[in-house]
Structure formats: structure tokens, C-alpha cells
mmCIF file of C-alpha atoms in Angstrom:
data_model
loop_
_atom_site.group_PDB
_atom_site.id
_atom_site.type_symbol
_atom_site.label_atom_id
_atom_site.label_comp_id
_atom_site.label_asym_id
_atom_site.label_seq_id
_atom_site.Cartn_x
_atom_site.Cartn_y
_atom_site.Cartn_z
ATOM 1 C CA UNK A 1 -1.491 29.496 -12.767
ATOM 2 C CA UNK A 2 -2.621 26.644 -10.568
ATOM 3 C CA UNK A 3 -2.143 26.744 -6.832
ATOM 4 C CA UNK A 4 0.146 24.383 -4.986
ATOM 5 C CA UNK A 5 -1.205 21.545 -2.811
ATOM 6 C CA UNK A 6 -0.149 23.371 0.372
ATOM 7 C CA UNK A 7 -2.815 25.961 -0.541
ATOM 8 C CA UNK A 8 -5.706 23.454 -0.650
ATOM 9 C CA UNK A 9 -8.472 23.661 1.921
ATOM 10 C CA UNK A 10 -8.252 20.624 4.216
ATOM 11 C CA UNK A 11 -6.652 18.077 1.871
ATOM 12 C CA UNK A 12 -6.960 14.498 3.107
ATOM 13 C CA UNK A 13 -3.204 13.938 2.958
ATOM 14 C CA UNK A 14 -2.751 16.584 5.652
ATOM 15 C CA UNK A 15 -4.751 14.413 8.031
ATOM 16 C CA UNK A 16 -2.425 11.397 7.756
ATOM 17 C CA UNK A 17 1.028 12.925 7.297
ATOM 18 C CA UNK A 18 3.356 12.741 4.335
ATOM 19 C CA UNK A 19 5.226 9.520 5.112
ATOM 20 C CA UNK A 20 2.998 7.219 3.067
ATOM 21 C CA UNK A 21 3.224 9.500 0.039
ATOM 22 C CA UNK A 22 6.961 8.901 -0.263
ATOM 23 C CA UNK A 23 8.940 5.706 -0.413
ATOM 24 C CA UNK A 24 12.678 5.181 -0.118
ATOM 25 C CA UNK A 25 12.620 2.703 -2.985
ATOM 26 C CA UNK A 26 13.277 4.043 -6.448
ATOM 27 C CA UNK A 27 11.735 0.843 -7.846
ATOM 28 C CA UNK A 28 7.955 1.250 -7.800
ATOM 29 C CA UNK A 29 7.517 -2.467 -8.524
ATOM 30 C CA UNK A 30 8.897 -3.570 -5.157
ATOM 31 C CA UNK A 31 6.280 -4.930 -2.760
ATOM 32 C CA UNK A 32 6.882 -2.296 -0.073
ATOM 33 C CA UNK A 33 6.580 0.515 -2.591
ATOM 34 C CA UNK A 34 3.449 -0.977 -4.113
ATOM 35 C CA UNK A 35 1.685 -1.315 -0.765
ATOM 36 C CA UNK A 36 2.715 2.217 0.253
ATOM 37 C CA UNK A 37 1.418 3.620 -3.033
ATOM 38 C CA UNK A 38 -1.798 1.597 -2.642
ATOM 39 C CA UNK A 39 -2.408 3.246 0.745
ATOM 40 C CA UNK A 40 -1.611 6.679 -0.656
ATOM 41 C CA UNK A 41 -3.882 6.067 -3.634
ATOM 42 C CA UNK A 42 -6.794 5.076 -1.398
ATOM 43 C CA UNK A 43 -6.495 8.458 0.335
ATOM 44 C CA UNK A 44 -6.106 10.393 -2.923
ATOM 45 C CA UNK A 45 -9.196 8.739 -4.412
ATOM 46 C CA UNK A 46 -11.335 10.263 -1.670
ATOM 47 C CA UNK A 47 -9.768 13.717 -1.721
ATOM 48 C CA UNK A 48 -11.728 16.565 -3.331
ATOM 49 C CA UNK A 49 -8.417 18.033 -4.558
ATOM 50 C CA UNK A 50 -7.190 14.911 -6.386
ATOM 51 C CA UNK A 51 -7.379 16.283 -9.926
ATOM 52 C CA UNK A 52 -5.930 19.674 -9.056
ATOM 53 C CA UNK A 53 -3.125 18.006 -7.100
ATOM 54 C CA UNK A 54 -2.333 15.614 -9.962
ATOM 55 C CA UNK A 55 -2.279 18.451 -12.483
ATOM 56 C CA UNK A 56 0.098 20.444 -10.308
ATOM 57 C CA UNK A 57 2.369 17.432 -9.667
ATOM 58 C CA UNK A 58 2.630 16.509 -13.346
ATOM 59 C CA UNK A 59 4.168 19.921 -13.925
ATOM 60 C CA UNK A 60 6.171 20.269 -10.716
ATOM 61 C CA UNK A 61 7.077 17.031 -8.915
ATOM 62 C CA UNK A 62 9.551 14.253 -9.631
ATOM 63 C CA UNK A 63 9.159 12.356 -6.361
ATOM 64 C CA UNK A 64 6.333 11.094 -4.192
ATOM 65 C CA UNK A 65 2.727 10.139 -4.769
ATOM 66 C CA UNK A 66 0.592 13.155 -5.704
ATOM 67 C CA UNK A 67 -3.027 13.344 -6.829
ATOM 68 C CA UNK A 68 -3.263 9.593 -7.238
ATOM 69 C CA UNK A 69 -0.191 9.391 -9.491
ATOM 70 C CA UNK A 70 3.160 7.740 -8.856
ATOM 71 C CA UNK A 71 6.402 9.284 -10.120
ATOM 72 C CA UNK A 72 6.464 6.823 -13.032
ATOM 73 C CA UNK A 73 2.879 7.607 -13.988
ATOM 74 C CA UNK A 74 3.623 11.333 -13.996
ATOM 75 C CA UNK A 75 6.759 10.776 -16.073
ATOM 76 C CA UNK A 76 4.730 8.821 -18.624
ATOM 77 C CA UNK A 77 2.076 11.554 -18.810
ATOM 78 C CA UNK A 78 4.736 14.246 -19.269
ATOM 79 C CA UNK A 79 6.398 12.223 -22.012
ATOM 80 C CA UNK A 80 3.143 11.381 -23.822
ATOM 81 C CA UNK A 81 1.787 14.936 -23.659
ATOM 82 C CA UNK A 82 5.174 16.634 -24.004
ATOM 83 C CA UNK A 83 4.768 18.554 -20.783
ATOM 84 C CA UNK A 84 7.942 20.086 -19.355
ATOM 85 C CA UNK A 85 8.512 19.753 -15.638
ATOM 86 C CA UNK A 86 9.143 22.936 -13.655
ATOM 87 C CA UNK A 87 11.569 21.808 -11.009
ATOM 88 C CA UNK A 88 13.009 24.170 -8.444
ATOM 89 C CA UNK A 89 16.501 22.679 -8.157
ATOM 90 C CA UNK A 90 16.973 24.377 -4.792
ATOM 91 C CA UNK A 91 14.379 21.964 -3.354
ATOM 92 C CA UNK A 92 16.218 18.833 -4.491
#
């Protein structure tokens, strides 16, 4: 079983806060969302935990930018690879 991102040693996202990894817009094509995701992606690209974070998020996260992947990108990966998402409904 893979570990959750909160268990990573010094992830880069922890240095900047979580705000840029989430957007209020559900439409990822809106300019504000795109620029927010671009900032988040620039941080993820440099993080040594990017792949592990992305793998975890594909299986466990519906919202936010994780491991360099937007919610839509993760949805597409899950659909293409037929990966079920393990969502804890108590968190939503």
C-alpha cells in the first residue's frame, strides 16, 4: 500500500501552503484556474515525491492538484486504466 502525501519527507507543497493546489472553479479551462494550476504544476515538477503523489491521488483524490495532475487529468487516467477511486466519503 502506498503512503499518503502527508507522510512524505519535506514535500515542496508543504513549503508554500495548500491554497494554490485548490481552486474554487470547477471549470479547469477558466483563466484563473489555469494560472493556479500552472503555479502548482511548477512546484510539483521540482518535487522528489511527484510520481508517488500522483499515483496516490489517482486512486484517492477527486479535488485539487496532486503530483502534477489536475482533477480532470486524474479522472481521464482512472477511466483509461479502469482504476477505481477510493474515496472516504466522510472527508467530502
